[in-house]
CSV table of C-alpha atoms and ligand atoms in Angstrom, one decimal:
chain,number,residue,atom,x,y,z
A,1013,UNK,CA,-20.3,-55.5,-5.2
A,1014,UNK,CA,-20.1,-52.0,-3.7
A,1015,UNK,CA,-19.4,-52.1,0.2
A,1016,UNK,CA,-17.9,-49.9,2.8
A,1017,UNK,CA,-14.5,-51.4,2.9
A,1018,UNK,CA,-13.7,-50.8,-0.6
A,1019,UNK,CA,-15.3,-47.0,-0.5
A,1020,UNK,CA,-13.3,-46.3,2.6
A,1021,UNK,CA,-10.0,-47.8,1.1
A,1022,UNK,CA,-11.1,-45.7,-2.5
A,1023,UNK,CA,-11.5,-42.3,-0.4
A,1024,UNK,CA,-8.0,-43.2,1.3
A,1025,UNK,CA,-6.3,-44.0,-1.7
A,1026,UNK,CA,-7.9,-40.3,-3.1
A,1027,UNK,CA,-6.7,-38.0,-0.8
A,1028,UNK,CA,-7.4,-35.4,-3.0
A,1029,UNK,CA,-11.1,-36.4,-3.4
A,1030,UNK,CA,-13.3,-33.7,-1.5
A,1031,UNK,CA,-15.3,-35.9,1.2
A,1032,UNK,CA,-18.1,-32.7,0.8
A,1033,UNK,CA,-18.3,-32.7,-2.6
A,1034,UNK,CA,-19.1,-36.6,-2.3
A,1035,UNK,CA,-21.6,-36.2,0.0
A,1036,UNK,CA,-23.5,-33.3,-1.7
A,1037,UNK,CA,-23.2,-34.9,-5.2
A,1038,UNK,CA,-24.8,-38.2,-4.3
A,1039,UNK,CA,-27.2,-36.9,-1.4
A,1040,UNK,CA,-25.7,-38.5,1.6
A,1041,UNK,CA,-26.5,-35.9,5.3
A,1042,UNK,CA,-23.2,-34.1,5.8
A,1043,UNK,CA,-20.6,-35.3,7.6
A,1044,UNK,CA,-21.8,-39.0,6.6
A,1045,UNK,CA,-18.5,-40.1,4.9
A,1046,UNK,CA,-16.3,-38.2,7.1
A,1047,UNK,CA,-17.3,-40.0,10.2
A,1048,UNK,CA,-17.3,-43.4,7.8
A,1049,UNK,CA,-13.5,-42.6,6.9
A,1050,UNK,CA,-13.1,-42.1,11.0
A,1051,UNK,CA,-14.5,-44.8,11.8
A,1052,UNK,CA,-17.2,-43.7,13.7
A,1053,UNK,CA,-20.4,-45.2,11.2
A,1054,UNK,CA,-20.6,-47.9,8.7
A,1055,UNK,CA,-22.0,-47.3,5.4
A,1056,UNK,CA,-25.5,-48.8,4.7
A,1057,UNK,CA,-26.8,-50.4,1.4
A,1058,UNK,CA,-28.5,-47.0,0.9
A,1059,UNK,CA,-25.5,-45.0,1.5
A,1060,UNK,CA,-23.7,-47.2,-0.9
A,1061,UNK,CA,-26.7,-47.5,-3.4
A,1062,UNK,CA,-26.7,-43.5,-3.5
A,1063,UNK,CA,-22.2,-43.2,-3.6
A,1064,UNK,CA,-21.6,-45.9,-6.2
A,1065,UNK,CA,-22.8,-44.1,-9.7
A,1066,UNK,CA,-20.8,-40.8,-8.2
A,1067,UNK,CA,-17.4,-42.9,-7.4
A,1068,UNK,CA,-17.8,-44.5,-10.7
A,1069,UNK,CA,-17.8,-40.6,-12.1
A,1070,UNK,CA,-14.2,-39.9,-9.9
A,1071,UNK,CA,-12.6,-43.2,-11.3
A,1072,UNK,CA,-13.7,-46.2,-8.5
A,1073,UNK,CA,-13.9,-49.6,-10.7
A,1074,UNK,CA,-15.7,-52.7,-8.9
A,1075,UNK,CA,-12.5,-54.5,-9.9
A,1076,UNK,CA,-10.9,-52.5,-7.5
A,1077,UNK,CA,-7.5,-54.1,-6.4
A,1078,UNK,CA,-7.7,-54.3,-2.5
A,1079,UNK,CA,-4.7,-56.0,-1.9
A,1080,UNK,CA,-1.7,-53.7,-0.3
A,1081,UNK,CA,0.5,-52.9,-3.0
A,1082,UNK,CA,4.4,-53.8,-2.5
A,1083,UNK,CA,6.9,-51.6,-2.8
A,1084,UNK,CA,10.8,-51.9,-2.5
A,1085,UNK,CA,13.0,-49.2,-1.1
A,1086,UNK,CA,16.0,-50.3,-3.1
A,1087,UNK,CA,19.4,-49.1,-3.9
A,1088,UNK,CA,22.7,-51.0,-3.7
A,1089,UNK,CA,24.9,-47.8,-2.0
A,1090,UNK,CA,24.5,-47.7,1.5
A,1091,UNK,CA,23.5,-44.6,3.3
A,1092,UNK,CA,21.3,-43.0,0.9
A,1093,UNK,CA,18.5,-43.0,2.5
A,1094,UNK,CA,16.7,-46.1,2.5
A,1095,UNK,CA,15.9,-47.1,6.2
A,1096,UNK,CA,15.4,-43.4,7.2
A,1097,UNK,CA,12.8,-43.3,3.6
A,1098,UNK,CA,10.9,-46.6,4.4
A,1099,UNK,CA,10.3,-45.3,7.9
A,1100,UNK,CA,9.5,-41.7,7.5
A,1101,UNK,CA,7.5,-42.5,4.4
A,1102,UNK,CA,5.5,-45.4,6.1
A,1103,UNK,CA,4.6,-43.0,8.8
A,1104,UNK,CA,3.4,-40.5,6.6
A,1105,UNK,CA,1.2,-42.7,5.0
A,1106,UNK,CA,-0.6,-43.6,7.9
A,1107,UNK,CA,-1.1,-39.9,8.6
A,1108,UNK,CA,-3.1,-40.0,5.6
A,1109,UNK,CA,-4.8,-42.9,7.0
A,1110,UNK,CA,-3.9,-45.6,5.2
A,1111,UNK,CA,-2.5,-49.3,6.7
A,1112,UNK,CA,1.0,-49.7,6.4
A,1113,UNK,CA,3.7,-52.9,6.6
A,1114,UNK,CA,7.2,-52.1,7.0
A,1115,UNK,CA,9.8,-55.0,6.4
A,1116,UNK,CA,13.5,-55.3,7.1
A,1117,UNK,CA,15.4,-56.8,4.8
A,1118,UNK,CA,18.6,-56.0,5.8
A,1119,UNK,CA,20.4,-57.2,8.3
A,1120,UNK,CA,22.3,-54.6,9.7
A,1121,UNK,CA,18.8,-54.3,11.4
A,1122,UNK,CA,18.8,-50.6,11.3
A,1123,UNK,CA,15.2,-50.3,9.9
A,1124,UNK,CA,14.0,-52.6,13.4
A,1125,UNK,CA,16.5,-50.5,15.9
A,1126,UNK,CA,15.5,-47.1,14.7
A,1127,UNK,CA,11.3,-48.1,15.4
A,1128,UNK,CA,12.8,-49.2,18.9
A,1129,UNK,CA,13.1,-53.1,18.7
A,1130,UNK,CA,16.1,-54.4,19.5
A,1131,UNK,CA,17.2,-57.9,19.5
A,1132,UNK,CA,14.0,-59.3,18.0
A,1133,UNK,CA,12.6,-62.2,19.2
A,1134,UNK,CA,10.7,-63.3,16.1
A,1135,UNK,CA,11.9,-62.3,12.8
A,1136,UNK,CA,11.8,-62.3,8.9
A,1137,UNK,CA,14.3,-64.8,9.1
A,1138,UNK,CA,12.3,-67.4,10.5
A,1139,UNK,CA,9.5,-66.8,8.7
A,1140,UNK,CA,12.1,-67.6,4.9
A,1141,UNK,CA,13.8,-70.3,6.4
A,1142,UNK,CA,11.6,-72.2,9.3
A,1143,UNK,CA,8.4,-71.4,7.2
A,1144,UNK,CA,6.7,-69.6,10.2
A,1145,UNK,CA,4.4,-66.7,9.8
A,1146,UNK,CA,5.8,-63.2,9.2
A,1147,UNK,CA,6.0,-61.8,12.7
A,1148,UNK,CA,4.1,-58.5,12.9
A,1149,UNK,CA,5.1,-55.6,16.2
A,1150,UNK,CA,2.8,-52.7,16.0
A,1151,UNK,CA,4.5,-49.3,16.4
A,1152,UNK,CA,1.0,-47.6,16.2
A,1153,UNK,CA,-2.2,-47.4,14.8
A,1154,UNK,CA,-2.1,-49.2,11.2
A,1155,UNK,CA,2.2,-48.9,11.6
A,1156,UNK,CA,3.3,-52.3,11.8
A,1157,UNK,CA,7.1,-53.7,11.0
A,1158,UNK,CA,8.4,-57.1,10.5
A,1159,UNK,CA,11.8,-57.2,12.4
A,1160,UNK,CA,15.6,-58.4,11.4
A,1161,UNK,CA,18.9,-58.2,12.8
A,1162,UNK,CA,21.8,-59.9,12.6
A,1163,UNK,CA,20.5,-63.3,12.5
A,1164,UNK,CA,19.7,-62.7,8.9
A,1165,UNK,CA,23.1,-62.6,7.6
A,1166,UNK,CA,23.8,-65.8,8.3
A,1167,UNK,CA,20.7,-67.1,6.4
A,1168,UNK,CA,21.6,-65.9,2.4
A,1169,UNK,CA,23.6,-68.9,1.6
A,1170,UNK,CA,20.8,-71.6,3.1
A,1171,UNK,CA,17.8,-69.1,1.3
A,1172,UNK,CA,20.0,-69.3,-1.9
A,1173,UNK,CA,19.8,-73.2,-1.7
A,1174,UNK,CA,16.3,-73.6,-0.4
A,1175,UNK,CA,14.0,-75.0,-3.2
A,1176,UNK,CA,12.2,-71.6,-4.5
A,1177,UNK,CA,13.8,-69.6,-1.5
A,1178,UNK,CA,13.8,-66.4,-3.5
A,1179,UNK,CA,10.2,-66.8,-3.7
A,1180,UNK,CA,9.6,-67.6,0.0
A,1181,UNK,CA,9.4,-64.0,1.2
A,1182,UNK,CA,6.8,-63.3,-1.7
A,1183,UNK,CA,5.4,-66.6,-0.1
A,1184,UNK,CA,4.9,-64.7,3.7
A,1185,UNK,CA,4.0,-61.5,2.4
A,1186,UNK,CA,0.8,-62.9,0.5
A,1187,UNK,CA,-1.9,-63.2,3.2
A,1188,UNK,CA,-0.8,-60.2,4.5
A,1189,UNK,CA,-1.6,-58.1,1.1
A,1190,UNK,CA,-5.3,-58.1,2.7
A,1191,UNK,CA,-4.4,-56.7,5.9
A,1192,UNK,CA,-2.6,-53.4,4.4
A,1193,UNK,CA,-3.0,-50.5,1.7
A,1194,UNK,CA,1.4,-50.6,1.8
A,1195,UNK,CA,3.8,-53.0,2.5
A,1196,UNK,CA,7.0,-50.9,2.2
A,1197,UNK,CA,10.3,-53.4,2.6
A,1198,UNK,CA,13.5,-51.8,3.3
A,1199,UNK,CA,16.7,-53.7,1.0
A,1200,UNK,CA,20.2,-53.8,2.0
A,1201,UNK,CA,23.2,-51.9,0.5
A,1202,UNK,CA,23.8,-54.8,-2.0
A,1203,UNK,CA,22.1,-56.9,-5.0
A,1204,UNK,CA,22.1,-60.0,-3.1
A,1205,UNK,CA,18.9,-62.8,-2.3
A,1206,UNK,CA,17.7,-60.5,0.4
A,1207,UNK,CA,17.1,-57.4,-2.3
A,1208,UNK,CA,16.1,-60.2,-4.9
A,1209,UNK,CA,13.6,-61.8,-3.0
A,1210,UNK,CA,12.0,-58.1,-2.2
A,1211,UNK,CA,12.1,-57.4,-6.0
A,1212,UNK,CA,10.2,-60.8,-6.4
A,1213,UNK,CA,7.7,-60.1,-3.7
A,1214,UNK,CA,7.2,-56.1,-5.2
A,1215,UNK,CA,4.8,-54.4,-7.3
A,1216,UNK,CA,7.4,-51.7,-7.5
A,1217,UNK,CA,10.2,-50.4,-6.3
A,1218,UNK,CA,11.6,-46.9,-4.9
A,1219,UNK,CA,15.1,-45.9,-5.6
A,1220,UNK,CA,16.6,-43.6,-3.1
A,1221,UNK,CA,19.2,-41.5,-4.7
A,1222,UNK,CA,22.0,-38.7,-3.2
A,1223,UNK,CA,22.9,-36.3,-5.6
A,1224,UNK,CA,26.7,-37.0,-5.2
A,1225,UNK,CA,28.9,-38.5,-8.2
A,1226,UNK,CA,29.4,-41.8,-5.9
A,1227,UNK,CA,26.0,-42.3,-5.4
A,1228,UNK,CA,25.2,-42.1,-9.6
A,1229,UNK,CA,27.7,-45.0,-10.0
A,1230,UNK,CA,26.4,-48.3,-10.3
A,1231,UNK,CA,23.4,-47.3,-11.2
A,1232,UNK,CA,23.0,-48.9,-14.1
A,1233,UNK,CA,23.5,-52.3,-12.5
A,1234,UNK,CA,21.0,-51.1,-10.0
A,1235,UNK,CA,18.8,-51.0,-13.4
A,1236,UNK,CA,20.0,-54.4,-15.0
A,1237,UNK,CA,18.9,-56.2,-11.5
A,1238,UNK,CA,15.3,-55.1,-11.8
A,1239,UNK,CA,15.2,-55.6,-15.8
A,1240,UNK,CA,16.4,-58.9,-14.8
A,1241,UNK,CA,13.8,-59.5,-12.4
A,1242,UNK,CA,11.3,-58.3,-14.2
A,1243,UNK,CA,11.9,-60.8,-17.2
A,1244,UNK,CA,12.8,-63.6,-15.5
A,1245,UNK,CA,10.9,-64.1,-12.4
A,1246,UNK,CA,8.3,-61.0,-11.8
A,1247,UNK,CA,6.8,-59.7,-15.1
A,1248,UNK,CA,4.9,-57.3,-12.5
A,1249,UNK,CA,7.9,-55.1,-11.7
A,1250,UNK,CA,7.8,-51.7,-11.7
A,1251,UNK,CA,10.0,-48.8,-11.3
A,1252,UNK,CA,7.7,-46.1,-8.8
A,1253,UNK,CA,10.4,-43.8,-9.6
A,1254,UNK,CA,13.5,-42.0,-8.3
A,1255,UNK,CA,13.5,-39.9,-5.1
A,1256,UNK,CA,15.9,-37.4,-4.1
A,1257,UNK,CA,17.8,-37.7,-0.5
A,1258,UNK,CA,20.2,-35.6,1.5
A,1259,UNK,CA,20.0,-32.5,-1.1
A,1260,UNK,CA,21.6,-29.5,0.1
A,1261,UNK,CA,20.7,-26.8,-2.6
A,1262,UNK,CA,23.8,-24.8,-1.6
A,1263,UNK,CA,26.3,-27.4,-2.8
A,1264,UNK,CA,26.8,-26.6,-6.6
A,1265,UNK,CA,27.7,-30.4,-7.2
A,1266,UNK,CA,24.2,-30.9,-5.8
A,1267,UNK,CA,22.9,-28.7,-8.3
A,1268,UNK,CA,24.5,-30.1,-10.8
A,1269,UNK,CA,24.4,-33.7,-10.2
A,1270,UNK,CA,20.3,-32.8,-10.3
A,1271,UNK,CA,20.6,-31.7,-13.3
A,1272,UNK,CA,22.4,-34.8,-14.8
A,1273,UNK,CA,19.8,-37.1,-13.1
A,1274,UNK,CA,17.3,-35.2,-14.8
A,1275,UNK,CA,19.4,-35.2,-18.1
A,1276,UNK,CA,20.1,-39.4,-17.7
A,1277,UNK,CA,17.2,-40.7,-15.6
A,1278,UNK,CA,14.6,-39.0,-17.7
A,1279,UNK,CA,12.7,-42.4,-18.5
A,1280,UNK,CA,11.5,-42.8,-15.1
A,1281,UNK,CA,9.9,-40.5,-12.6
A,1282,UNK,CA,11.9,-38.2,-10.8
A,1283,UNK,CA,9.8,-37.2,-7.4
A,1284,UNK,CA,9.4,-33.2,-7.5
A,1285,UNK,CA,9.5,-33.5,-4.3
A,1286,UNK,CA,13.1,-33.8,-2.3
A,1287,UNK,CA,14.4,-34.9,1.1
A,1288,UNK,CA,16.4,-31.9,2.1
A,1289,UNK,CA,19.7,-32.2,4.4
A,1290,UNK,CA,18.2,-32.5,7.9
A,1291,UNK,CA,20.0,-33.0,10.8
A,1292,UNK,CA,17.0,-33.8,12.7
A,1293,UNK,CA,16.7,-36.9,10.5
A,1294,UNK,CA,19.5,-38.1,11.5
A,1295,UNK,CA,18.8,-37.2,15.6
A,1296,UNK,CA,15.1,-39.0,15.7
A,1297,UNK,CA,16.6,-42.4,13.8
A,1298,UNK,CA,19.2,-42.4,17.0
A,1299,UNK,CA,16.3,-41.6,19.4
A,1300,UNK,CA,14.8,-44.6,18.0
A,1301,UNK,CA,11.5,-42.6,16.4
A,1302,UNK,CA,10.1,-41.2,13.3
A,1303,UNK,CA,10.5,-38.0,12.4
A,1304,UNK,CA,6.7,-37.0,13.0
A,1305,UNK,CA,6.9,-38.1,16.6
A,1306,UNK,CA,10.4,-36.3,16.9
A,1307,UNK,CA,10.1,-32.9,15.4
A,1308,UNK,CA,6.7,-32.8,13.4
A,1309,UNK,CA,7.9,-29.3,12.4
A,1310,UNK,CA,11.0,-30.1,11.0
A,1311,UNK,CA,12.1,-29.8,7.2
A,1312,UNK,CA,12.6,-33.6,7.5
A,1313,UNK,CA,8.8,-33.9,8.5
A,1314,UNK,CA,7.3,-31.5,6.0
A,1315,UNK,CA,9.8,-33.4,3.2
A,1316,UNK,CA,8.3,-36.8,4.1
A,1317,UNK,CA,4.5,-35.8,4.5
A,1318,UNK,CA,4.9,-33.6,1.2
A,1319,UNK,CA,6.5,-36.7,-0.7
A,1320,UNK,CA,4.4,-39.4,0.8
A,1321,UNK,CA,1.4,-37.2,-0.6
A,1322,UNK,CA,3.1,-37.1,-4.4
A,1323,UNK,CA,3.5,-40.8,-4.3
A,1324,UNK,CA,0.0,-41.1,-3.2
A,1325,UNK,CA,-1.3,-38.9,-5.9
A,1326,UNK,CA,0.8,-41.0,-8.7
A,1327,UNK,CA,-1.0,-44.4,-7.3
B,1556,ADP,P1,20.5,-46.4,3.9
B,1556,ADP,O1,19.4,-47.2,4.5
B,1556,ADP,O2,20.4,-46.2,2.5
B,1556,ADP,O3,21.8,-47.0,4.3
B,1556,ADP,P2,19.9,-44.4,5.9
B,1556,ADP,O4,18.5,-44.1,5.7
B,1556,ADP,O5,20.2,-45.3,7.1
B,1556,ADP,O6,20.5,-44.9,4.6
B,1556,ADP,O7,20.7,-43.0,6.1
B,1556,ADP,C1,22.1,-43.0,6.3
B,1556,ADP,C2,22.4,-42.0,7.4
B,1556,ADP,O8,22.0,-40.7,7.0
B,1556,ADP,C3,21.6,-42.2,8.7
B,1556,ADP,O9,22.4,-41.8,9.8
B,1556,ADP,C4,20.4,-41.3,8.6
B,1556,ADP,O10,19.9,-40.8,9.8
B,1556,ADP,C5,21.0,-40.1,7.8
B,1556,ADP,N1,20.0,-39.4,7.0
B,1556,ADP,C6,19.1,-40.0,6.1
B,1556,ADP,N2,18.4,-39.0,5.4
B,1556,ADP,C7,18.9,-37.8,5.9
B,1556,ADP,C8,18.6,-36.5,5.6
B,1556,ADP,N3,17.7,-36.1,4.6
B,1556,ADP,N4,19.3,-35.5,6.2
B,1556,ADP,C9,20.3,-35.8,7.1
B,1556,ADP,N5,20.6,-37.1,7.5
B,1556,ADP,C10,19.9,-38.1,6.9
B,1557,MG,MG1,19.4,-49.0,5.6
């Protein structure tokens, strides 16, 4: 059945979708769906009676998945991108209105410290190994995060040995799925249980990539891990696709190490869109913010709000 949850989460998940067009097409007073999307009304059976037969026409299904979808931020380099991608990217999303999870799986904790929580109280950790509840810290409105630190380093060989502890995070995540549009979990700089237990708990993953000749090594086993997870464990696995960090257009080797991702990575989607160099990026993950609160105008800013709409449009 048709009701105003699923229509608002349809119109958030169609950015694209003109709110006017809706309203004139199935006869709703102006402005009706607007002030629905900003909370402001609630859609009635006849508002709902009147939309469903024009969603229908613009692709809504009354199987409609309205659990959050997963996603991992995965790549086994460090500094690529990751943290500063789950963050910016999460952020943007909620800019285009839609709920979003961020988790730290690593336990450098970087993801936590750069949102502003140090020294977390409650965190993943506790939630994989002393079967509590994923502890949730609102940053804003509909920007949550799950914190780590340290403490979860000392936890892979006891998760590793815990009957289905590779499963356990999938476990946490579960009730949450109907509480978010994303959950967006930010993986450590190595193939280990915490990267395999977000590959388990994931609809998809995103691979952050630098164009730099390090950076395209091990890539392949980057691959192999998520073929292997995908057979074994999660038939659901996806690659999102590839997005490009830290370019700087005026480095030839950037250039050309685009090219060769183009030329090699070809089978999955490369993001038109690219994070460009910016050292603002780098200032607003010190001043423990995201990079819409820190400099809205920045390239890093436009990057992230121009990507997080491509990723949209391709879900
Ligand atoms: P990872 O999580 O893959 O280890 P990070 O996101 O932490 O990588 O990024 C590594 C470092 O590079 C951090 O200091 C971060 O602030 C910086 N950084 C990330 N993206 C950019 C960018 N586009 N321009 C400049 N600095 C960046
Ligand atoms: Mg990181």
């Amino acid at each position: 059945m048709i009701t105003h949850e699923k229509v608002i989460q349809f119109l958030r998940r169609n950015p694209a979708l003109s709110v006017s067009i809706l309203e004139k097409e199935s006869g709703l007073p102006t402005s009706t769906l607007a002030k629905a999307l900003s909370g402001d009304r609630v859609l009635n059976q006849k508002h709902l009676n009147a939309l469903y037969p024009i969603l229908v026409k613009y692709g809504y299904n009354e199987a409609y998945n309205n659990k959050a979808k997963v996603i991992s931020i995965i790549n086994h380099k460090g500094g690529v991108g990751k943290t500063t991608t789950t963050i910016n990217l999460g952020k943007a999303l909620t800019q285009l209105g839609f709920r979003v999870l961020l988790i730290d799986m690593d336990s450098q904790g970087n993801l936590s410290q750069s949102l502003g929580i140090d020294n977390p109280q409650h965190q993943v950790v506790h939630a994989l190994l002393k079967n509590e509840e994923l502890p949730v810290v609102s940053i804003s409105e509909g920007f949550d995060v799950a914190p780590s630190d340290l403490e979860l380093a000392y936890a892979d060989l006891e998760l590793v040995q815990a009957v289905g502890g590779v499963n356990q995070l999938r476990n946490k995540i579960n009730p949450l799925r109907e509480v978010y549009d994303y959950i967006l979990i930010d993986c450590p700089p190595a193939l280990n249980i915490f990267t395999n237990s977000a590959l388990v708990a994931s609809n998809s993953c995103l691979i952050t990539l630098q164009p730099e000749v390090s950076a395209m090594k091990g890539v392949n086993n980057l691959f192999e891990r998520i073929t292997q997870v995908r057979e074994r464990i999660n038939p659901e696995l996806m690659v999102e696709g590839i997005l490009l960090t830290m370019v700087d257009k005026r480095l030839k080797v950037h250039k050309d190490m685009i090219d060769y991702v183009y030329q090699t990575l070809n089978n999955f989607r490369i993001y038109k869109t690219e994070i460009r160099i910016n050292v603002a990026l780098k200032e607003s993950q010190i001043a423990q913010v995201n990079i819409f609160d820190y400099d809205s105008a920045s390239n890093g800013a436009v990057d992230y709000l121009n990507f997080a709409k491509e990723f949209c449009a391709n879900n």
